[in-house]
Short mmCIF file of C-alpha atoms in Angstrom, two decimals:
data_model
loop_
_atom_site.label_atom_id
_atom_site.label_comp_id
_atom_site.label_asym_id
_atom_site.label_seq_id
_atom_site.Cartn_x
_atom_site.Cartn_y
_atom_site.Cartn_z
CA MET A 241 -33.98 -2.86 -1.87
CA ALA A 242 -34.65 -6.58 -3.00
CA GLN A 243 -38.20 -7.95 -2.24
CA VAL A 244 -36.96 -10.71 0.13
CA PHE A 245 -35.27 -7.98 2.39
CA GLY A 246 -38.88 -6.11 3.12
CA ALA A 247 -40.03 -9.79 4.10
CA ARG A 248 -36.92 -11.51 5.40
CA ARG A 249 -37.92 -10.92 9.20
CA LEU A 250 -41.10 -12.41 8.26
CA TRP A 251 -40.31 -15.69 6.44
CA CYS A 252 -37.15 -16.26 8.94
CA GLY A 253 -39.31 -15.85 11.75
CA LEU A 254 -41.74 -18.52 10.09
CA ILE A 255 -38.58 -20.88 9.88
CA GLY A 256 -38.12 -20.61 13.54
CA VAL A 257 -41.38 -21.43 14.17
CA LEU A 258 -41.22 -24.47 12.10
CA ALA A 259 -38.01 -25.58 13.93
CA MET A 260 -39.49 -25.45 17.25
CA THR A 261 -42.78 -27.28 16.29
CA VAL A 262 -40.99 -29.96 14.28
CA SER A 263 -42.03 -32.81 16.59
CA ALA A 264 -45.82 -32.16 15.89
CA SER A 265 -45.20 -33.46 12.22
CA GLY A 266 -43.39 -36.63 10.98
CA GLN A 267 -39.67 -37.37 11.06
CA THR A 268 -38.08 -39.15 8.27
CA PRO A 269 -34.49 -40.60 7.93
CA VAL A 270 -32.93 -40.19 4.59
CA GLY A 271 -29.54 -41.42 3.23
CA GLY A 272 -27.95 -42.96 -0.09
CA VAL A 273 -28.76 -42.82 -3.89
CA ILE A 274 -32.10 -41.14 -5.27
CA ASN A 275 -32.10 -42.50 -8.73
CA ALA A 276 -36.10 -41.86 -9.56
CA ASP A 277 -38.05 -38.80 -9.21
CA THR A 278 -38.70 -38.10 -5.39
CA THR A 279 -40.81 -35.70 -3.35
CA TRP A 280 -40.11 -34.75 0.38
CA GLY A 281 -43.50 -33.36 1.31
CA LEU A 282 -44.54 -31.69 4.48
CA ALA A 283 -46.09 -34.53 6.01
CA GLY A 284 -42.57 -36.37 6.20
CA SER A 285 -40.81 -33.14 7.65
CA PRO A 286 -38.13 -32.96 8.99
CA TYR A 287 -35.90 -35.11 6.76
CA ASP A 288 -32.98 -36.37 8.67
CA LEU A 289 -29.61 -36.96 6.62
CA THR A 290 -28.12 -40.08 8.36
CA ALA A 291 -25.91 -40.42 5.36
CA ASN A 292 -25.01 -38.56 2.21
CA VAL A 293 -28.09 -38.26 0.01
CA ILE A 294 -27.00 -38.31 -3.88
CA VAL A 295 -29.41 -37.64 -6.72
CA LEU A 296 -28.21 -39.61 -9.75
CA ASN A 297 -29.45 -41.09 -13.11
CA GLY A 298 -31.58 -37.91 -14.19
CA ALA A 299 -33.69 -37.75 -11.24
CA THR A 300 -35.48 -34.97 -9.91
CA LEU A 301 -35.63 -34.32 -5.73
CA THR A 302 -38.72 -32.02 -5.27
CA ILE A 303 -38.66 -30.62 -1.78
CA GLU A 304 -42.21 -28.91 -0.93
CA PRO A 305 -42.90 -25.61 0.58
CA GLY A 306 -42.42 -25.65 4.64
CA VAL A 307 -40.25 -28.70 4.42
CA ILE A 308 -37.00 -28.94 6.87
CA VAL A 309 -33.94 -30.83 5.94
CA ARG A 310 -31.56 -31.71 8.50
CA GLY A 311 -27.88 -32.72 7.84
CA GLY A 312 -26.20 -35.13 10.50
CA SER A 313 -22.29 -34.50 11.01
CA ASN A 314 -20.48 -35.11 7.83
CA THR A 315 -23.42 -35.42 5.38
CA THR A 316 -24.32 -33.64 2.30
CA LEU A 317 -27.28 -33.22 0.18
CA GLN A 318 -25.56 -33.82 -3.48
CA VAL A 319 -26.61 -33.58 -6.75
CA SER A 320 -24.45 -35.46 -9.57
CA ASN A 321 -26.80 -36.54 -12.37
CA GLY A 322 -30.36 -34.81 -11.67
CA HIS A 323 -32.03 -31.87 -10.41
CA LEU A 324 -33.04 -30.48 -7.02
CA SER A 325 -36.04 -28.34 -6.84
CA ALA A 326 -36.65 -26.66 -3.41
CA ILE A 327 -39.31 -23.99 -4.24
CA GLY A 328 -40.74 -22.79 -1.20
CA SER A 329 -42.86 -19.38 -0.47
CA ILE A 330 -42.33 -16.47 1.65
CA GLY A 331 -45.03 -18.07 3.88
CA SER A 332 -43.67 -21.44 3.75
CA PRO A 333 -39.94 -21.30 3.35
CA ILE A 334 -37.82 -24.39 3.13
CA LEU A 335 -35.22 -24.78 5.60
CA PHE A 336 -31.81 -26.67 5.20
CA THR A 337 -29.95 -26.74 8.35
CA SER A 338 -28.07 -29.21 10.80
CA SER A 339 -29.29 -31.90 13.10
CA PHE A 340 -28.39 -29.68 15.96
CA ASP A 341 -29.44 -26.29 14.39
CA SER A 342 -27.12 -24.57 16.51
CA ALA A 343 -24.00 -23.60 15.42
CA PRO A 344 -21.71 -23.40 12.04
CA GLU A 345 -19.77 -26.36 10.80
CA GLN A 346 -22.13 -29.20 11.81
CA TRP A 347 -22.90 -30.56 8.14
CA ASP A 348 -21.68 -30.10 4.93
CA GLY A 349 -24.24 -28.25 2.96
CA LEU A 350 -25.79 -28.67 -0.64
CA TYR A 351 -23.61 -29.69 -3.31
CA ILE A 352 -24.18 -29.61 -7.06
CA ASP A 353 -21.39 -31.22 -8.66
CA SER A 354 -21.36 -31.69 -12.65
CA SER A 355 -22.61 -30.61 -15.58
CA PHE A 356 -25.56 -33.19 -15.58
CA ALA A 357 -26.57 -31.51 -12.20
CA SER A 358 -28.80 -28.44 -11.58
CA ALA A 359 -30.77 -26.95 -8.87
CA GLU A 360 -33.23 -24.42 -8.40
CA LEU A 361 -33.55 -22.92 -4.86
CA ARG A 362 -36.22 -20.14 -4.00
CA PHE A 363 -37.28 -19.05 -0.73
CA CYS A 364 -34.98 -21.29 1.07
CA GLU A 365 -32.73 -20.99 4.01
CA ILE A 366 -29.48 -22.87 4.31
CA ARG A 367 -27.49 -22.42 7.61
CA PHE A 368 -24.89 -24.19 10.02
CA ALA A 369 -23.02 -25.80 7.23
CA GLY A 370 -19.24 -25.81 6.52
CA GLN A 371 -17.91 -29.18 7.20
CA PRO A 372 -15.69 -29.98 4.16
CA ASN A 373 -17.77 -31.75 1.31
CA ALA A 374 -16.32 -34.21 -1.32
CA LEU A 375 -14.54 -31.40 -2.93
CA ALA A 376 -13.22 -30.52 0.40
CA ILE A 377 -14.94 -27.23 0.45
CA GLY A 378 -16.50 -25.74 3.61
CA SER A 379 -19.60 -23.97 2.60
CA GLY A 380 -23.40 -23.76 2.73
CA ILE A 381 -23.59 -24.20 -1.02
CA THR A 382 -21.09 -25.63 -3.61
CA VAL A 383 -21.83 -25.43 -7.27
CA SER A 384 -18.83 -27.09 -9.39
CA GLY A 385 -18.13 -29.27 -12.44
CA GLY A 386 -20.14 -27.09 -15.11
CA ALA A 387 -23.57 -27.30 -12.83
CA SER A 388 -26.18 -24.97 -13.15
CA THR A 389 -27.92 -23.62 -10.11
CA THR A 390 -30.39 -20.68 -9.53
CA ILE A 391 -31.01 -19.23 -6.13
CA ALA A 392 -33.50 -16.45 -5.58
CA ASN A 393 -35.11 -14.94 -2.49
CA CYS A 394 -33.07 -17.34 -0.37
CA ALA A 395 -31.08 -16.79 2.77
CA VAL A 396 -27.52 -18.48 3.36
CA ARG A 397 -26.03 -17.97 7.05
CA GLN A 398 -23.80 -19.06 9.91
CA CYS A 399 -21.76 -21.20 7.44
CA SER A 400 -17.89 -21.49 8.13
CA GLY A 401 -15.04 -24.14 8.55
CA ALA A 402 -11.84 -23.18 9.97
CA PRO A 403 -9.02 -23.63 9.27
CA SER A 404 -9.83 -23.49 5.67
CA VAL A 405 -11.05 -20.68 3.47
CA SER A 406 -14.94 -21.01 3.87
CA SER A 407 -17.82 -19.47 2.30
CA GLY A 408 -21.38 -19.15 2.41
CA ILE A 409 -21.51 -20.18 -1.60
CA PHE A 410 -18.74 -21.33 -3.26
CA VAL A 411 -18.83 -21.72 -7.28
CA THR A 412 -15.94 -23.35 -9.36
CA GLY A 413 -15.76 -25.42 -12.69
CA ASN A 414 -17.43 -23.69 -15.63
CA SER A 415 -20.55 -23.63 -13.60
CA THR A 416 -23.47 -21.31 -14.15
CA VAL A 417 -25.08 -19.92 -11.09
CA VAL A 418 -27.54 -16.95 -10.79
CA ILE A 419 -28.42 -15.49 -7.37
CA THR A 420 -30.90 -12.79 -6.73
CA ASP A 421 -32.66 -11.06 -4.12
CA SER A 422 -30.95 -13.33 -1.33
CA ILE A 423 -28.89 -12.87 1.79
CA ILE A 424 -25.52 -14.28 2.87
CA GLU A 425 -24.92 -13.30 6.48
CA SER A 426 -22.82 -14.03 9.33
CA CYS A 427 -20.47 -16.63 7.17
CA GLY A 428 -16.92 -17.22 7.73
CA ASP A 429 -14.79 -17.02 10.66
CA GLN A 430 -11.47 -15.43 9.39
CA ASP A 431 -10.27 -12.34 7.84
CA PHE A 432 -9.51 -14.41 4.55
CA ASP A 433 -12.84 -16.04 4.09
CA PHE A 434 -15.44 -14.80 1.34
CA ALA A 435 -19.17 -15.06 2.14
CA LEU A 436 -19.36 -15.78 -1.71
CA ARG A 437 -16.39 -17.25 -3.52
CA ASP A 438 -16.08 -17.48 -7.19
CA GLN A 439 -13.07 -19.51 -7.96
CA GLY A 440 -13.14 -18.38 -11.49
CA VAL A 441 -13.87 -19.94 -14.91
CA SER A 442 -17.76 -19.97 -14.23
CA SER A 443 -20.77 -17.97 -15.23
CA LEU A 444 -21.99 -16.03 -12.11
CA THR A 445 -24.77 -13.35 -11.66
CA VAL A 446 -25.40 -11.61 -8.58
CA SER A 447 -27.89 -9.01 -8.39
CA GLY A 448 -30.12 -7.40 -5.58
CA CYS A 449 -28.42 -9.39 -2.69
CA ASP A 450 -27.62 -8.41 0.94
CA PHE A 451 -24.06 -9.20 2.14
CA ALA A 452 -24.45 -8.78 6.06
CA SER A 453 -22.06 -9.52 9.30
CA ASN A 454 -19.79 -11.70 7.34
CA THR A 455 -16.17 -12.19 8.58
CA GLY A 456 -13.50 -11.69 5.69
CA ARG A 457 -14.77 -10.20 2.48
CA ALA A 458 -18.23 -10.24 0.86
CA ALA A 459 -17.35 -11.86 -2.34
CA GLN A 460 -14.53 -13.03 -4.36
CA ILE A 461 -15.32 -13.09 -8.39
CA ALA A 462 -13.73 -13.64 -11.59
CA PRO A 463 -13.10 -10.63 -13.60
CA GLY A 464 -15.38 -12.17 -16.45
CA ASN A 465 -18.48 -11.91 -13.94
CA VAL A 466 -17.99 -8.20 -12.78
CA GLY A 467 -20.82 -7.23 -15.11
CA GLY A 468 -23.24 -9.43 -13.33
CA PHE A 469 -22.25 -7.89 -9.86
CA VAL A 470 -25.42 -5.67 -9.91
CA MET A 471 -27.40 -3.56 -7.19
CA ASN A 472 -25.97 -5.41 -4.05
CA SER A 473 -26.02 -4.04 -0.34
CA PHE A 474 -23.26 -4.45 1.97
CA ALA A 475 -23.36 -4.00 6.18
CA GLY A 476 -20.94 -4.94 8.66
CA ASN A 477 -18.71 -7.34 6.96
CA THR A 478 -15.13 -7.32 7.87
CA PHE A 479 -14.60 -5.88 4.85
CA ASP A 480 -17.42 -4.57 2.93
CA ARG A 481 -15.44 -5.17 -0.46
CA VAL A 482 -15.55 -7.49 -3.44
CA ARG A 483 -11.99 -8.91 -4.50
CA ILE A 484 -11.62 -9.43 -8.37
CA LEU A 485 -9.33 -12.52 -9.31
CA ALA A 486 -6.45 -12.00 -11.60
CA GLY A 487 -7.47 -12.58 -15.43
CA THR A 488 -9.46 -10.90 -18.40
CA THR A 489 -12.35 -8.97 -18.31
CA ALA A 490 -15.14 -9.68 -20.59
CA ASP A 491 -15.82 -7.51 -23.75
CA GLY A 492 -18.46 -4.99 -22.77
CA GLY A 493 -18.01 -5.97 -19.08
CA VAL A 494 -18.95 -3.08 -16.72
CA MET A 495 -17.83 -2.56 -13.02
CA ARG A 496 -20.45 -0.80 -11.07
CA ALA A 497 -21.10 0.81 -7.89
CA GLN A 498 -23.39 -0.99 -5.68
CA ALA A 499 -26.70 -0.34 -3.90
CA SER A 500 -25.23 0.52 -0.32
CA GLY A 501 -22.72 0.20 2.17
CA PHE A 502 -20.01 -1.12 -0.65
CA GLU A 503 -16.39 0.22 -0.08
CA GLY A 504 -15.29 -1.07 -3.44
CA PHE A 505 -13.35 -3.57 -5.51
CA GLU A 506 -10.28 -5.24 -4.77
CA LEU A 507 -7.55 -6.37 -7.25
CA SER A 508 -6.01 -9.52 -6.50
CA GLY A 509 -2.20 -9.86 -6.38
CA ASN A 510 -1.86 -10.03 -10.21
CA ASP A 511 -2.97 -8.38 -13.37
CA LEU A 512 -6.59 -7.56 -14.48
CA LEU A 513 -6.31 -7.37 -18.19
CA VAL A 514 -8.48 -5.75 -20.70
CA PRO A 515 -7.77 -7.54 -23.77
CA SER A 516 -7.29 -6.17 -27.34
CA GLY A 517 -10.22 -5.72 -29.31
CA THR A 518 -12.85 -5.54 -26.15
CA LEU A 519 -14.25 -2.78 -24.09
CA PHE A 520 -14.31 -2.40 -20.33
CA THR A 521 -16.22 0.37 -18.34
CA ILE A 522 -16.09 1.41 -14.70
CA GLU A 523 -19.11 3.67 -13.78
CA GLY A 524 -19.08 6.48 -11.38
CA GLY A 525 -18.86 5.95 -7.69
CA VAL A 526 -16.62 2.86 -7.89
CA ASN A 527 -13.64 2.44 -5.65
CA ILE A 528 -10.77 0.14 -6.77
CA PHE A 529 -7.85 -1.09 -4.32
CA GLY A 530 -4.94 -2.73 -5.38
CA ILE A 531 -4.06 -5.22 -2.66
CA SER A 532 -0.32 -5.57 -3.36
CA ASP A 533 2.71 -4.03 -5.46
CA ASN A 534 1.64 -6.87 -7.87
CA SER A 535 -1.62 -5.51 -8.42
CA GLU A 536 -2.08 -3.77 -11.75
CA ILE A 537 -5.00 -2.90 -14.41
CA GLN A 538 -3.38 -3.50 -17.85
CA VAL A 539 -5.11 -2.19 -20.79
CA GLN A 540 -4.45 -3.49 -24.17
CA GLY A 541 -8.21 -3.07 -25.63
CA ARG A 542 -10.40 0.02 -24.46
CA LEU A 543 -11.08 1.28 -20.84
CA GLU A 544 -13.91 3.80 -20.17
CA CYS A 545 -14.13 5.35 -16.78
CA LEU A 546 -17.01 7.52 -16.68
CA GLY A 547 -16.99 8.94 -13.19
CA THR A 548 -18.88 12.41 -12.70
CA GLU A 549 -18.04 15.17 -10.17
CA LEU A 550 -20.75 13.91 -7.54
CA ALA A 551 -19.66 10.19 -8.20
CA GLN A 552 -15.99 9.95 -8.69
CA ILE A 553 -13.89 7.17 -9.40
CA VAL A 554 -11.06 6.25 -7.27
CA MET A 555 -7.91 3.94 -7.81
CA THR A 556 -5.71 3.31 -4.92
CA SER A 557 -3.80 0.92 -2.89
CA LEU A 558 -4.86 -1.71 -0.29
CA ASP A 559 -5.78 0.85 2.73
CA ASP A 560 -5.13 4.39 0.48
CA THR A 561 -2.28 5.34 2.80
CA SER A 562 1.41 5.65 2.05
CA ALA A 563 2.16 2.25 3.84
CA THR A 564 0.84 0.26 0.89
CA LEU A 565 1.34 0.57 -2.89
CA TRP A 566 -0.01 -1.06 -5.98
CA ASP A 567 1.19 -1.30 -9.66
CA GLY A 568 -1.35 1.57 -11.07
CA LEU A 569 -2.97 1.55 -14.53
CA THR A 570 -1.37 0.59 -17.54
CA PHE A 571 -1.90 1.26 -21.38
CA ASN A 572 0.06 -1.16 -23.62
CA GLY A 573 -0.03 -1.79 -27.28
CA THR A 574 -1.57 0.24 -30.26
CA ASN A 575 -4.89 -1.01 -29.71
CA ALA A 576 -4.94 0.46 -26.25
CA SER A 577 -6.99 3.38 -25.64
CA GLY A 578 -9.06 5.05 -22.88
CA LEU A 579 -11.32 7.78 -22.00
CA LEU A 580 -11.14 8.51 -18.17
CA GLN A 581 -13.49 11.22 -16.47
CA TRP A 582 -13.35 12.30 -13.04
CA THR A 583 -11.09 9.42 -11.97
CA ASN A 584 -8.47 9.87 -9.23
CA ILE A 585 -5.54 7.49 -9.37
CA ARG A 586 -3.22 7.48 -6.53
CA ARG A 587 -0.51 5.53 -4.27
CA GLY A 588 0.70 3.36 -7.28
CA GLY A 589 4.83 2.80 -7.88
CA GLY A 590 4.72 -0.98 -6.79
CA GLY A 591 6.34 -1.34 -10.60
CA ASN A 592 4.28 -2.35 -13.38
CA ALA A 593 4.87 -4.95 -16.13
CA PHE A 594 7.58 -2.93 -17.59
CA ALA A 595 9.28 -1.59 -14.08
CA ILE A 596 8.00 1.66 -14.21
CA ARG A 597 6.90 3.11 -10.86
CA SER A 598 3.82 5.08 -11.82
CA ASN A 599 0.19 6.16 -11.21
CA VAL A 600 -0.58 5.70 -15.04
CA ALA A 601 1.68 4.58 -17.65
CA ALA A 602 0.98 4.27 -21.35
CA PHE A 603 3.47 2.29 -23.89
CA ASN A 604 2.77 2.68 -27.88
CA SER A 605 -0.68 3.32 -27.06
CA GLY A 606 -3.56 4.93 -29.10
CA LEU A 607 -5.30 7.87 -27.79
CA VAL A 608 -5.93 7.89 -23.90
CA ARG A 609 -7.73 11.04 -22.65
CA PHE A 610 -8.03 11.96 -18.88
CA GLU A 611 -10.61 14.80 -18.04
CA ASN A 612 -10.93 16.13 -14.56
CA CYS A 613 -8.73 13.31 -13.39
CA SER A 614 -6.25 13.44 -10.56
CA PHE A 615 -2.76 11.66 -10.28
CA THR A 616 -1.53 11.83 -6.68
CA ASP A 617 0.44 10.53 -3.61
CA ILE A 618 3.08 8.44 -5.34
CA ALA A 619 6.62 8.33 -3.26
CA THR A 620 8.34 5.04 -3.37
CA GLY A 621 12.07 6.11 -2.78
CA GLY A 622 12.50 4.94 -6.36
CA LEU A 623 12.30 6.90 -9.66
CA ASP A 624 8.37 7.81 -9.34
CA TYR A 625 6.09 9.10 -12.07
CA GLY A 626 2.43 10.55 -11.70
CA VAL A 627 2.21 9.79 -15.37
CA TYR A 628 4.50 8.02 -17.94
CA GLY A 629 4.34 7.86 -21.57
CA SER A 630 6.45 6.00 -24.11
CA SER A 631 5.30 6.78 -27.85
CA ALA A 632 2.05 7.12 -26.53
CA MET A 633 -0.90 9.35 -27.33
CA LEU A 634 -2.05 11.21 -23.99
CA GLU A 635 -4.47 14.08 -23.60
CA ILE A 636 -4.68 15.19 -20.12
CA VAL A 637 -7.43 18.18 -19.72
CA SER A 638 -8.44 19.95 -16.62
CA SER A 639 -6.73 17.67 -14.17
CA ASP A 640 -4.30 17.54 -11.25
CA PHE A 641 -0.74 16.56 -10.55
CA ARG A 642 -0.37 16.54 -6.82
CA ALA A 643 2.32 15.06 -4.25
CA CYS A 644 4.01 13.09 -7.07
CA GLY A 645 7.71 12.11 -5.95
CA ASP A 646 10.02 12.38 -3.15
CA ALA A 647 13.40 13.24 -4.93
CA THR A 648 14.09 15.85 -7.38
CA THR A 649 14.85 13.03 -9.81
CA ASP A 650 11.25 12.29 -9.92
CA PHE A 651 8.50 13.66 -12.53
CA ALA A 652 4.84 14.29 -12.17
CA PHE A 653 4.71 13.78 -15.79
CA LEU A 654 7.20 12.32 -18.45
CA ALA A 655 7.14 11.37 -22.09
CA ASN A 656 10.02 9.43 -22.39
CA ALA A 657 10.36 8.67 -26.26
CA THR A 658 10.06 10.07 -29.66
CA GLY A 659 6.67 9.25 -31.32
CA GLY A 660 3.38 9.58 -29.68
CA SER A 661 1.97 12.97 -28.83
CA THR A 662 0.96 14.80 -25.78
CA VAL A 663 -1.55 17.45 -24.39
CA ILE A 664 -1.68 19.07 -21.19
CA GLU A 665 -4.27 21.72 -20.87
CA ASN A 666 -5.36 23.67 -18.08
CA CYS A 667 -3.87 21.50 -15.40
CA LEU A 668 -2.70 22.12 -11.89
CA PHE A 669 0.75 21.09 -10.60
CA GLU A 670 0.64 21.22 -7.05
CA ASN A 671 3.42 20.17 -4.28
CA ASN A 672 5.16 17.71 -6.44
CA ILE A 673 8.75 16.91 -5.80
CA GLY A 674 10.93 16.64 -8.80
CA GLN A 675 10.32 18.03 -12.33
CA CYS A 676 6.65 18.92 -13.00
CA ALA A 677 6.54 17.77 -16.44
CA THR A 678 8.89 16.33 -19.31
CA VAL A 679 7.52 16.66 -23.06
CA GLN A 680 8.93 15.83 -26.45
CA PRO A 681 9.51 18.83 -28.64
CA ASN A 682 6.78 17.99 -30.97
CA SER A 683 4.42 18.66 -28.12
CA VAL A 684 5.41 21.83 -26.71
CA GLN A 685 2.30 23.62 -28.12
CA GLY A 686 0.17 20.97 -26.34
CA VAL A 687 0.84 22.23 -22.87
CA SER A 688 -1.04 25.37 -21.97
CA GLY A 689 -3.23 27.08 -19.48
CA CYS A 690 -1.38 25.27 -16.80
CA VAL A 691 -0.88 26.44 -12.85
CA PHE A 692 2.17 25.69 -11.00
CA VAL A 693 2.06 26.00 -7.25
CA GLY A 694 4.39 24.79 -4.34
CA ASN A 695 6.52 22.28 -6.79
CA SER A 696 10.41 21.90 -5.81
CA VAL A 697 11.14 22.03 -9.74
CA PRO A 698 8.42 23.90 -11.34
CA ARG A 699 9.68 23.46 -14.67
CA ILE A 700 8.72 21.83 -18.02
CA ARG A 701 11.70 20.08 -19.57
CA VAL A 702 11.89 19.72 -23.57
CA ASN A 703 13.37 16.63 -24.65
CA ALA A 704 16.21 16.82 -27.55
CA GLY A 705 14.51 16.64 -31.04
CA ALA A 706 12.59 18.73 -33.48
CA THR A 707 9.73 20.79 -32.90
CA SER A 708 6.53 20.25 -35.08
CA ALA A 709 4.49 23.10 -37.00
CA GLY A 710 2.50 25.14 -34.76
CA GLY A 711 5.03 25.00 -31.73
CA PHE A 712 4.45 27.43 -28.81
CA MET A 713 6.21 27.67 -25.70
CA GLU A 714 3.98 29.97 -23.54
CA SER A 715 4.37 31.53 -20.00
CA MET A 716 1.83 30.02 -17.33
CA THR A 717 1.29 30.79 -13.84
CA GLY A 718 3.85 29.58 -11.47
CA LEU A 719 6.01 28.14 -14.22
CA ASP A 720 9.38 29.07 -13.63
CA SER A 721 10.98 27.71 -17.08
CA TRP A 722 10.82 25.89 -20.04
CA GLU A 723 13.94 23.97 -19.79
CA ILE A 724 16.02 22.66 -22.85
CA ALA A 725 17.47 19.06 -22.21
CA SER A 726 20.86 18.02 -23.30
CA GLY A 727 20.95 17.74 -26.83
CA ASP A 728 19.59 20.18 -29.60
CA VAL A 729 15.97 21.21 -29.74
CA LEU A 730 15.64 21.78 -33.32
CA VAL A 731 13.27 24.01 -35.32
CA PRO A 732 13.45 22.38 -38.53
CA ALA A 733 13.18 24.06 -42.14
CA GLY A 734 9.50 25.03 -43.09
CA VAL A 735 8.50 25.05 -39.40
CA THR A 736 7.89 28.06 -36.94
CA LEU A 737 8.32 27.86 -33.28
CA THR A 738 6.98 30.69 -31.07
CA VAL A 739 7.80 31.73 -27.80
CA GLY A 740 5.22 33.87 -25.86
CA ALA A 741 5.42 37.01 -23.82
CA GLY A 742 6.88 36.27 -20.34
CA ALA A 743 8.21 32.79 -21.13
CA ARG A 744 11.62 31.89 -19.95
CA ILE A 745 13.77 29.16 -21.34
CA CYS A 746 16.69 27.64 -19.54
CA GLY A 747 19.58 25.51 -21.21
CA LEU A 748 20.19 22.60 -19.02
CA GLY A 749 23.92 22.23 -19.61
CA ASP A 750 26.57 22.95 -22.11
CA ASN A 751 25.15 20.29 -24.73
CA SER A 752 21.92 22.21 -24.44
CA GLU A 753 20.92 24.47 -27.74
CA LEU A 754 18.02 25.80 -29.60
CA GLN A 755 18.92 25.35 -33.02
CA VAL A 756 16.71 26.97 -35.88
CA GLN A 757 16.52 25.84 -39.59
CA GLY A 758 13.07 27.30 -39.81
CA ARG A 759 11.58 30.14 -38.16
CA LEU A 760 11.60 31.51 -34.59
CA GLU A 761 9.24 34.05 -33.28
CA CYS A 762 9.74 35.35 -29.55
CA LEU A 763 7.22 37.78 -29.00
CA GLY A 764 8.02 39.42 -25.55
CA THR A 765 7.08 42.93 -24.56
CA SER A 766 8.58 45.48 -22.37
CA SER A 767 6.41 44.39 -19.52
CA GLN A 768 6.73 40.72 -20.10
CA PRO A 769 10.32 39.99 -21.79
CA ILE A 770 11.61 36.54 -22.93
CA VAL A 771 14.57 35.20 -21.13
CA MET A 772 16.92 32.72 -22.39
CA THR A 773 19.53 31.44 -19.91
CA SER A 774 21.55 28.76 -18.26
CA PHE A 775 20.22 26.05 -15.88
CA ASP A 776 20.29 28.24 -12.74
CA ASP A 777 21.14 31.56 -14.50
CA THR A 778 24.30 32.09 -12.65
CA GLY A 779 28.04 32.20 -13.98
CA SER A 780 28.47 28.51 -12.60
CA THR A 781 26.31 27.14 -15.17
CA VAL A 782 26.43 27.61 -19.14
CA TRP A 783 24.46 26.45 -22.27
CA ASP A 784 25.19 26.42 -25.80
CA GLY A 785 22.67 29.41 -26.60
CA VAL A 786 20.59 29.69 -29.93
CA SER A 787 21.87 29.13 -33.28
CA PHE A 788 20.25 29.90 -36.69
CA ASN A 789 21.41 27.47 -39.53
CA GLY A 790 20.88 27.34 -43.13
CA GLY A 791 18.92 29.54 -45.60
#
């Protein structure tokens, strides 16, 4: 854990002693503009803000270790053109508080507000702020307008300001903020508050920090700053989660599990986009929650989800129950690709950007490979898919399709268009309602070694079209049959299709035909004959049979 945590009771206790003994030192009222280098020393402490203090003209305000600064109602310490240097020590921290030092929302806090402004805060405590500042923000520290601020070994606590969204620290407007080894505690007073609120379009790094007992969510950050959120701890917040704003990830960005107590990242109500030409990585142990049926991860570049058996990745809806949905994971475009390992994707179906209700969808994508993944629990009352592919290259290995669909028209897996390719190897299809899988005829050899248990329609449908070299339809455990869709499945001249022993082929209707212009090999045995029949193998249904055509 960060250095400050082991020592925080010590230096916070020292702040309490300083606050109680303030009458033994001097007392200095301050207010107005600082336009020359100024030092607030211990001899003059406490410094009482009787009006706003604004640092201008490139001046530096230096606050010495052990100093106490007290803000009156509706006052702020603001840096607009200059620098604030507040560098305490573990034995002599600096305290920024209200005149009454008793409750949140008693002063405006610190405000660093332009590209000409900067601040360095070390071993400081900021508390009891939350009245709206000049930006109409209620927070302990506000950084905006391109300002640069470093916060290290600090504590921000008891800052809130109902009814607006309040924060311990608020960052916006192309600013650059680095927060390390610090505590944000007991901030906020409503479920929609954030202890740390990044409003986007800034550079934010947060590492080794402790989010504790805050009302609302621990943090909100922009997608480009996800990689800078590292090894933070969470305890006793209303939601031990970090919300990710809609927008684009940064190339090389990494979403990481945190130090302790972290429930996961939340996607806001719009797309999180991995742009073409970029890589975004999700490490093992991360949970991702889509907060609504407009929350989607859309990949146009490359996504790598590197879970392990002991640290799996979960992507699910807001509360991971059937009462909530999200839009799922979408790969879109020829530059989209992915590698997903030990990743569990469930409770999608909100309807993605292509109006498809699925856990995973891929459109005209490059290769997306899934290893030891699961696609589960999608049931929206609409047309549902565990995985949906349209002219996509999909490889799914040693993975599970479970509890997908709530009607016989649903699909655990569907490859919906010619083009692309499908591999489904050694997968489990279990308790799905609807068709287990639909594939294109050029990919039948890619479906092998699977097990089917408890499905309402334990079949693989083969769409109309032409098989390719090496085509093979094998018998698999629990598979009822390969189902020929309406329209011919064609074995072209020069191509061989092999049907393995024990396989069963059903024609869906009287337009379903297996037409051979190349070579068909049906390798049944006496104990494992091959059966070719109609949809339900009764006299009430027919199909067009097998035809051999040409030399």
